[in-house]
Short mmCIF file of C-alpha atoms and ligand atoms in Angstrom, two decimals:
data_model
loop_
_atom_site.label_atom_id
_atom_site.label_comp_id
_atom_site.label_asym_id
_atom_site.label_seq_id
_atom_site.Cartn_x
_atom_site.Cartn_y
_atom_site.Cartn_z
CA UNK A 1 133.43 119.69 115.32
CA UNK A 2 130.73 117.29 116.41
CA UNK A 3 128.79 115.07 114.79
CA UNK A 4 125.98 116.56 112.18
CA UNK A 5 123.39 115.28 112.13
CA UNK A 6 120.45 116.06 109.50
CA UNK A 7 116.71 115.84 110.95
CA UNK A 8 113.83 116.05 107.81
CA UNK A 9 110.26 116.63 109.06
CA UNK A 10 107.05 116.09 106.78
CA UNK A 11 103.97 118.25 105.62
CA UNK A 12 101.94 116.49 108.10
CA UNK A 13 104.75 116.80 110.77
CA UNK A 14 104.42 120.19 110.60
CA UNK A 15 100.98 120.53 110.25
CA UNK A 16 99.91 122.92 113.20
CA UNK A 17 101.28 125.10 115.95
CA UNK A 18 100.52 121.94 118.19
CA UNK A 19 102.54 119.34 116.14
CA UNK A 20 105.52 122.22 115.39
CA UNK A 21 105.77 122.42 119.18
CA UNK A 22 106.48 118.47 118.77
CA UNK A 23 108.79 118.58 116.37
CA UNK A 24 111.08 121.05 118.48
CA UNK A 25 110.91 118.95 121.45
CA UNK A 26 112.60 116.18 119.11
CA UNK A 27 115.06 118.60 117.85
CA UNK A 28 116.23 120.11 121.34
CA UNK A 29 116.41 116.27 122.50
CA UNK A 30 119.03 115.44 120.09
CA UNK A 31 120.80 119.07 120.36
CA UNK A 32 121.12 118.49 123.95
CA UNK A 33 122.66 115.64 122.97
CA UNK A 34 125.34 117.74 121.83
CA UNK A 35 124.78 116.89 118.32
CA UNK A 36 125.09 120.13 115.49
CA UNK A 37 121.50 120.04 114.08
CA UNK A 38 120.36 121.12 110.64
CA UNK A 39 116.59 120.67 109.58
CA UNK A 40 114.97 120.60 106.73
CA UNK A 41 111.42 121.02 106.65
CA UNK A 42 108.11 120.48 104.37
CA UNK A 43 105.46 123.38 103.91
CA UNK A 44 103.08 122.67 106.47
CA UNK A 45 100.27 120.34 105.71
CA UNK A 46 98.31 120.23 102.47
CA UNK A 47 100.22 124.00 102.05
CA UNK A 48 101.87 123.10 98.73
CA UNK A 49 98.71 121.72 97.09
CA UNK A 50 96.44 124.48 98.15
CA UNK A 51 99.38 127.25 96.29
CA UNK A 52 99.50 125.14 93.40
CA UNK A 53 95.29 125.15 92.95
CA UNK A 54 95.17 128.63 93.91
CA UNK A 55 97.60 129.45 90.66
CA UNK A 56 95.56 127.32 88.77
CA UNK A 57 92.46 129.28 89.40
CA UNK A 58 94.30 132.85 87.88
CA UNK A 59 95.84 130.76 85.06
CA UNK A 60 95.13 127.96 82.57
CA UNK A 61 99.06 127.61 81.91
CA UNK A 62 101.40 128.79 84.86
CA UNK A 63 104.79 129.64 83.90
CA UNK A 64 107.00 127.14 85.98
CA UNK A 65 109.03 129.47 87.18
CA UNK A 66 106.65 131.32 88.68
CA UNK A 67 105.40 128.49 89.81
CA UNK A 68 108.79 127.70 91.95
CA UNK A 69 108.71 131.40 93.31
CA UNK A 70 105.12 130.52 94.44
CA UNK A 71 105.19 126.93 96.12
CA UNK A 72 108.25 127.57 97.70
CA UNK A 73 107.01 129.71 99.85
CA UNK A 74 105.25 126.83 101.62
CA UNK A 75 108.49 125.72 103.16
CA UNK A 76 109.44 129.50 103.78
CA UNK A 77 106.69 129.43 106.25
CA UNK A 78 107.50 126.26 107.96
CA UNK A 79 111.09 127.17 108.39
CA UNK A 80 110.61 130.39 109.81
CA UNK A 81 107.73 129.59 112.18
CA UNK A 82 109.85 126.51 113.75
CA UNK A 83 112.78 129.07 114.10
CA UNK A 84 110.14 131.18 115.76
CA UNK A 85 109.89 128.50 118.27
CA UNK A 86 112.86 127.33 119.02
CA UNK A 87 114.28 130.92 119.75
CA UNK A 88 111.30 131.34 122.33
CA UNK A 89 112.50 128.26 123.90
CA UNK A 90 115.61 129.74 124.48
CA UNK A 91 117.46 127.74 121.81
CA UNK A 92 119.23 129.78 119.52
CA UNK A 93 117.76 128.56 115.82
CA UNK A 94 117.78 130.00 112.23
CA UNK A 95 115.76 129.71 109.49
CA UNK A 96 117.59 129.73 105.59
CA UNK A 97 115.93 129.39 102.27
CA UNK A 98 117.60 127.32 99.34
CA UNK A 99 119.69 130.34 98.21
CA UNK A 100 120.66 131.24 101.57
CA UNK A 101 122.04 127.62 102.31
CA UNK A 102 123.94 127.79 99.48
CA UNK A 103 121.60 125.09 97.65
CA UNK A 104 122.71 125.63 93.78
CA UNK A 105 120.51 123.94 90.73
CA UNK A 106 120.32 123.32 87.10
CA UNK A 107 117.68 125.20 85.48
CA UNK A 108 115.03 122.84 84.89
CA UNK A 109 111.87 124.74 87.22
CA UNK A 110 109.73 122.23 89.06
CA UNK A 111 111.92 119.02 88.77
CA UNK A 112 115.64 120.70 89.16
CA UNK A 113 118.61 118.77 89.83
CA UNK A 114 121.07 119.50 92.45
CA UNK A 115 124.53 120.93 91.20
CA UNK A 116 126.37 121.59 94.22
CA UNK A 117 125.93 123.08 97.87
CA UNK A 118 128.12 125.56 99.31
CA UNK A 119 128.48 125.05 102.94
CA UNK A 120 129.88 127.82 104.11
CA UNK A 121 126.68 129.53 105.68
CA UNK A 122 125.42 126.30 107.25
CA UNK A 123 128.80 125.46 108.78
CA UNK A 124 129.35 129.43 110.27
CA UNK A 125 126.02 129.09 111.72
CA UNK A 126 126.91 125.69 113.43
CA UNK A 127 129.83 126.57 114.59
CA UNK A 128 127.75 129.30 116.31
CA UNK A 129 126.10 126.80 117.86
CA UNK A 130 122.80 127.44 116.58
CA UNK A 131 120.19 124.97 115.26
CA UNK A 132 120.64 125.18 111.29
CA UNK A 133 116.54 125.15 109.45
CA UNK A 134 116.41 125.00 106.26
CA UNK A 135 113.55 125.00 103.65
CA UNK A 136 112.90 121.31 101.75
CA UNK A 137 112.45 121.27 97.72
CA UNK A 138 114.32 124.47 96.91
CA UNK A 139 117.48 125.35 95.79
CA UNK A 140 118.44 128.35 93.14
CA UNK A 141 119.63 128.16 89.56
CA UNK A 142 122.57 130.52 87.88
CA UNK A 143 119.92 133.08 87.42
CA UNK A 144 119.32 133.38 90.77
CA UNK A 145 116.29 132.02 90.16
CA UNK A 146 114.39 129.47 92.59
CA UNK A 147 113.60 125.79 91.66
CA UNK A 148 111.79 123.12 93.24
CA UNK A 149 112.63 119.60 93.11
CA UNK A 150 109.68 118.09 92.55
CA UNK A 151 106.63 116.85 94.59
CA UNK A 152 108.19 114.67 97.71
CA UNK A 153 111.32 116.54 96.96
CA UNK A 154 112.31 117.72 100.32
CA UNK A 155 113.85 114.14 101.23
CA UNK A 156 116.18 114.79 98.39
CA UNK A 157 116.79 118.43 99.77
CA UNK A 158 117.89 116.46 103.41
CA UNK A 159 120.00 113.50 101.80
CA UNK A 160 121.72 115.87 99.74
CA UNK A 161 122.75 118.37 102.72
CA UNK A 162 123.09 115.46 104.91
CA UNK A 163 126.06 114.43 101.86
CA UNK A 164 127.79 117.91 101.68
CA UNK A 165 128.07 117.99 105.27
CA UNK A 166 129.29 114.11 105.25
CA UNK A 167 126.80 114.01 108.28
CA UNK A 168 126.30 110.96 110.72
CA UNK A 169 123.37 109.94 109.23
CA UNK A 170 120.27 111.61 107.82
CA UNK A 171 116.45 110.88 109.51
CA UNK A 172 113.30 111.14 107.64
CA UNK A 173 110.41 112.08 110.48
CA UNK A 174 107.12 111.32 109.07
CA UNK A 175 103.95 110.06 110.29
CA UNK A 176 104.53 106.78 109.33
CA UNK A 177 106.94 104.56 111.58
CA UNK A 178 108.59 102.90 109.09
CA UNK A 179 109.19 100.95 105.64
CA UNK A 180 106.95 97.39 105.84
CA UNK A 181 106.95 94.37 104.53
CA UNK A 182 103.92 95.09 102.21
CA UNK A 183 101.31 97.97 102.63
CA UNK A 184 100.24 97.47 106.08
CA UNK A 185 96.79 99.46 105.35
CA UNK A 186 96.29 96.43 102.66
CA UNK A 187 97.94 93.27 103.28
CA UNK A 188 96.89 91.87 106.95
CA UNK A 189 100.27 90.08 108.23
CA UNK A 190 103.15 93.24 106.66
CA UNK A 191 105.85 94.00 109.69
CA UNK A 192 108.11 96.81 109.80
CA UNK A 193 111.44 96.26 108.40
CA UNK A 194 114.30 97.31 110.91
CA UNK A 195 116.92 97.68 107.81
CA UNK A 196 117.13 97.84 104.29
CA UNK A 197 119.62 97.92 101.69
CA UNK A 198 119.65 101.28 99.54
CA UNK A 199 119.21 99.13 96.32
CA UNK A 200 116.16 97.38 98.13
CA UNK A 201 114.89 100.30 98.65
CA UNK A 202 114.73 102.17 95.41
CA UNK A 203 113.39 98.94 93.80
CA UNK A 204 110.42 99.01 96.54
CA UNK A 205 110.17 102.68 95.25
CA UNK A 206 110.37 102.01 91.57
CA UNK A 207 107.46 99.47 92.28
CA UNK A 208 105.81 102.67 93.13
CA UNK A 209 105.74 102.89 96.89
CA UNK A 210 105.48 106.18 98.08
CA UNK A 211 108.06 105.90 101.26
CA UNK A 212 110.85 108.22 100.30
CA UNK A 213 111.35 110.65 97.07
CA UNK A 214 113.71 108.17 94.59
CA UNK A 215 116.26 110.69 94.00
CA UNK A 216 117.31 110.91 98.05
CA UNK A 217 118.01 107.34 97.74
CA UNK A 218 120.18 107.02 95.08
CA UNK A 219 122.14 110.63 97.06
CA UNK A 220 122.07 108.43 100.21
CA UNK A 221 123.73 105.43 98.17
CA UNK A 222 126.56 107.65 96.31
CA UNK A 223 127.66 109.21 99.67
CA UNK A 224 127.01 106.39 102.05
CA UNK A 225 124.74 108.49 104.23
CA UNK A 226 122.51 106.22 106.27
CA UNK A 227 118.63 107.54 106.10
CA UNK A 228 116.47 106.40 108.99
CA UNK A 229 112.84 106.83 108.72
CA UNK A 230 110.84 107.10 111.69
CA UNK A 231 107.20 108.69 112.85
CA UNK A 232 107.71 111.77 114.56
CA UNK A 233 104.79 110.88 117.57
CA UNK A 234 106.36 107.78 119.13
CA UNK A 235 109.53 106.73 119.57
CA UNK A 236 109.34 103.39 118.06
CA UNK A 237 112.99 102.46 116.56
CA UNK A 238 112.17 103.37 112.43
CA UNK A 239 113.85 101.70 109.65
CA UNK A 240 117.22 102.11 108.38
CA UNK A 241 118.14 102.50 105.15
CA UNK A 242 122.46 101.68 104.31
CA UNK A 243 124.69 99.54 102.89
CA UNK A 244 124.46 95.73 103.80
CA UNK A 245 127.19 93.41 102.60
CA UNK A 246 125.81 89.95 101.39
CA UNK A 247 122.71 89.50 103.35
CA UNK A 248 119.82 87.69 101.37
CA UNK A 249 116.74 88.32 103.36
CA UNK A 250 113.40 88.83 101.41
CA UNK A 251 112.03 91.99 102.13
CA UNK A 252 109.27 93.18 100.58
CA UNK A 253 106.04 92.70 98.76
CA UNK A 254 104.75 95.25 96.77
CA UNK A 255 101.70 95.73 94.31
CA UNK A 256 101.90 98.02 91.14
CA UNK A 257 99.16 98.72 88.86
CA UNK A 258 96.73 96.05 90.36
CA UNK A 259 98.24 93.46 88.38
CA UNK A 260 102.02 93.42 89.17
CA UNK A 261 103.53 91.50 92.32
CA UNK A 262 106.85 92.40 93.03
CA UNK A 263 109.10 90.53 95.63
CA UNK A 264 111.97 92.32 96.93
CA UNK A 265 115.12 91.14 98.42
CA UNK A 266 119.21 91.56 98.07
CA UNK A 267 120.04 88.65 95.99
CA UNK A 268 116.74 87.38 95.22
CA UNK A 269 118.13 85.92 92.03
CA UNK A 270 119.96 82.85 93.65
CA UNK A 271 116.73 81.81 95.75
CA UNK A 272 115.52 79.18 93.78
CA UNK A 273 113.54 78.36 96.56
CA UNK A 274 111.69 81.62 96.53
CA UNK A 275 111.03 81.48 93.09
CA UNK A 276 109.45 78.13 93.26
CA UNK A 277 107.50 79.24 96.15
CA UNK A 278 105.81 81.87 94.00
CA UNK A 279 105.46 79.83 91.35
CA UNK A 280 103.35 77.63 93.15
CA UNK A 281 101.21 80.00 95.01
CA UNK A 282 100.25 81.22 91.28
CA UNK A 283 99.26 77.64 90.11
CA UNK A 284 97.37 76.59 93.19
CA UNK A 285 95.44 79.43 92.89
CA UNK A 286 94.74 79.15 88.78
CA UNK A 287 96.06 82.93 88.03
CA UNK A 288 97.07 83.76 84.61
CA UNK A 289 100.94 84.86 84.53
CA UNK A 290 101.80 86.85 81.65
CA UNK A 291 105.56 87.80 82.84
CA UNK A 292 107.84 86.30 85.46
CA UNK A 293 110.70 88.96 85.76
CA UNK A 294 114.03 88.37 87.87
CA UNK A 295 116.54 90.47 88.37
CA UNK A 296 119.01 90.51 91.20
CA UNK A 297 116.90 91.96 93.84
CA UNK A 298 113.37 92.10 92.60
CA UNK A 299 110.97 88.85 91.05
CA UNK A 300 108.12 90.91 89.63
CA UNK A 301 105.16 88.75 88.13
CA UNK A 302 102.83 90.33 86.04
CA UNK A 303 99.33 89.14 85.82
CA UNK A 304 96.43 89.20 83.15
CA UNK A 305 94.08 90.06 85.55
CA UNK A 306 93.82 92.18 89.01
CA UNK A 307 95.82 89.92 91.92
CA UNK A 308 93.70 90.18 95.28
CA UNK A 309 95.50 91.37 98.30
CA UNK A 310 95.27 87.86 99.89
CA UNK A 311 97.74 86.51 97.04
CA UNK A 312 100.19 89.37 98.63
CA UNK A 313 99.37 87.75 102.36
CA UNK A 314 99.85 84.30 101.21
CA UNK A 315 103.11 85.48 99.41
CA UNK A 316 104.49 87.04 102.13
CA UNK A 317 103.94 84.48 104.68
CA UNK A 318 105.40 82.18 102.88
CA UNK A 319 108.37 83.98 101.92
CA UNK A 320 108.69 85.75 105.23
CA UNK A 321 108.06 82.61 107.55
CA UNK A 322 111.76 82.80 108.19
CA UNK A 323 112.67 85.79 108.23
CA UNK A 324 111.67 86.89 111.46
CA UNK A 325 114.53 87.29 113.36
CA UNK A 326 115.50 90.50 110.81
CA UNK A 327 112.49 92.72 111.41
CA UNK A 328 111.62 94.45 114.61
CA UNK A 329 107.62 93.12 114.97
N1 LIG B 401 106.12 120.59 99.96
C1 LIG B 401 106.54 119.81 98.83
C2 LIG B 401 105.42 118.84 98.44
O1 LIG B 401 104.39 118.83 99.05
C3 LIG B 401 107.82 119.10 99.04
C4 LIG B 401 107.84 118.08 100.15
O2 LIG B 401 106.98 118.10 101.02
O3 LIG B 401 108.74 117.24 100.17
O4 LIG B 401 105.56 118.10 97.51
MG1 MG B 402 107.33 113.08 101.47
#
């Protein structure tokens, strides 16, 4: 068999007829590549939050499982109509639900777990030759029951197939073309990071970045699946997210709460250097440290008061002036 490899496309990805019609020119690209391509898709848009106001309008309380039979249909929609699409354009495409994929979960409605996924549909279909679309966020408990994994959850749904299948590598399509060095609506000199270790990353997530859902991650880690992220309108190279073997780069600077500064970087805990840096950026500018945290990837500095953005500028260029030959500008 060929390489699999597992394609995951975001709410805003799939937004319209117009930016669906995008998406399959990315996916026949790589199928012509003679790659076996499964999808998984978001519900298109703001879909999922309109369904879950909507059931909040009949009902003060909304049984979760109900809920799950509800929202999921979001991704339903998106599945099919990109099937739709890619069959009129001659390429021979099929849409599956959780159940159908063989996507099996505990029984906890709107945050379930994944148990296990039997392959056997997706593989009979590949080996068919067709393009393999499956719905994000759902799976189906031992009631036969559907669950959702949670808001963001459809990353998790992609990693997780991308693992039974022991794919190539898994890539997150988004409209943003990358993981940065900081926020780079916020802090004025952030880059985008070409790699990233898997640990780096779920400590820029715990710091409450909202890049990737945290459980794909740690899936991605366990079964060595690299996850790319990359914008689905340009073709910019995206970040990639894997195992790196003793490399101590800094990362990333991230702000949680207003008045926590975290630093990010494989290692971090033998850079005296970078420590010291920090340390003085907080004295020559008089803040008021209440916690200086290290741990061996993360310094996180917790302040009395709010910490302006320019404290995260001054931090990273400091910390980042050499660094640049290990992100792509
Ligand atoms: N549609 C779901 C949500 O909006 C899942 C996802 O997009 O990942 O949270
Ligand atoms: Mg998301």
């Amino acid at each position: 068999m060929n390489d699999t490899i597992v394609l995951k496309f975001g709410g805003s990805s799939v937004a319209d007829n117009e930016k669906l019609k995008v998406v399959a020119d990315k996916i026949i690209n790589m199928y012509n590549k003679n790659n076996n391509i499964v999808v998984i898709l978001s519900a298109q848009g703001k879909m999922t939050d309109k369904l879950i106001s909507e059931a909040k309008e009949l009902a003060k309380d909304v049984e979760k499982r109900e809920m799950d039979a509800l929202v999921s249909c979001g991704e339903q929609m998106s599945a099919a109509k990109l099937s739709i699409l890619l069959n009129s354009l001659g390429y021979k495409a099929i849409s599956l639900t959780g159940w159908q994929a063989g996507i099996y979960t505990n029984n906890t409605n709107e945050n379930a777990i994944i148990q296990n996924i039997n392959t056997e549909r997706i593989l009979k279909e590949l080996e068919k030759k067709h393009i393999v679309i499956i719905t994000g966020f759902q799976g189906i408990n031992e009631n036969m029951d559907i669950t959702t994994f949670g808001r963001g959850g459809s990353d998790t749904s992609a990693v997780a197939v991308a693992a039974a299948l022991n794919a190539k590598n898994c890539y997150i399509f988004s409209d943003v073309d990358g993981v940065y060095t900081a926020d780079p609506n916020k802090i004025k000199n952030s880059k985008k990071l070409s790699a990233l270790s898997y640990e780096e990353m779920l400590e820029i997530s715990s710091e409450g970045a909202k890049v990737l859902h945290n459980r794909c991650i740690e899936i991605g880690e366990k079964f060595k699946i690299p996850i790319i992220t990359k914008s689905t309108f340009n073709n910019k190279p995206g970040t990639v997210i894997s195992d790196i073997i003793e490399e101590n780069t800094i990362k990333s600077i991230i702000k949680k709460d207003l008045s926590r500064v975290s630093i990010v970087g494989n290692g971090i805990i033998r850079n005296i250097d970078a420590m010291k840096s920090v340390l003085d950026i907080i004295d020559k500018n008089k803040l008021d440290m209440l916690e200086f945290d290290v741990s061996e990837s993360k310094i996180s500095v917790t302040f009395k008061n709010v910490v302006d953005d320019e404290i995260l500028e001054e931090i990273q260029s400091k910390l980042l002036e050499d660094e640049k030959q290990y992100l792509n500008v």
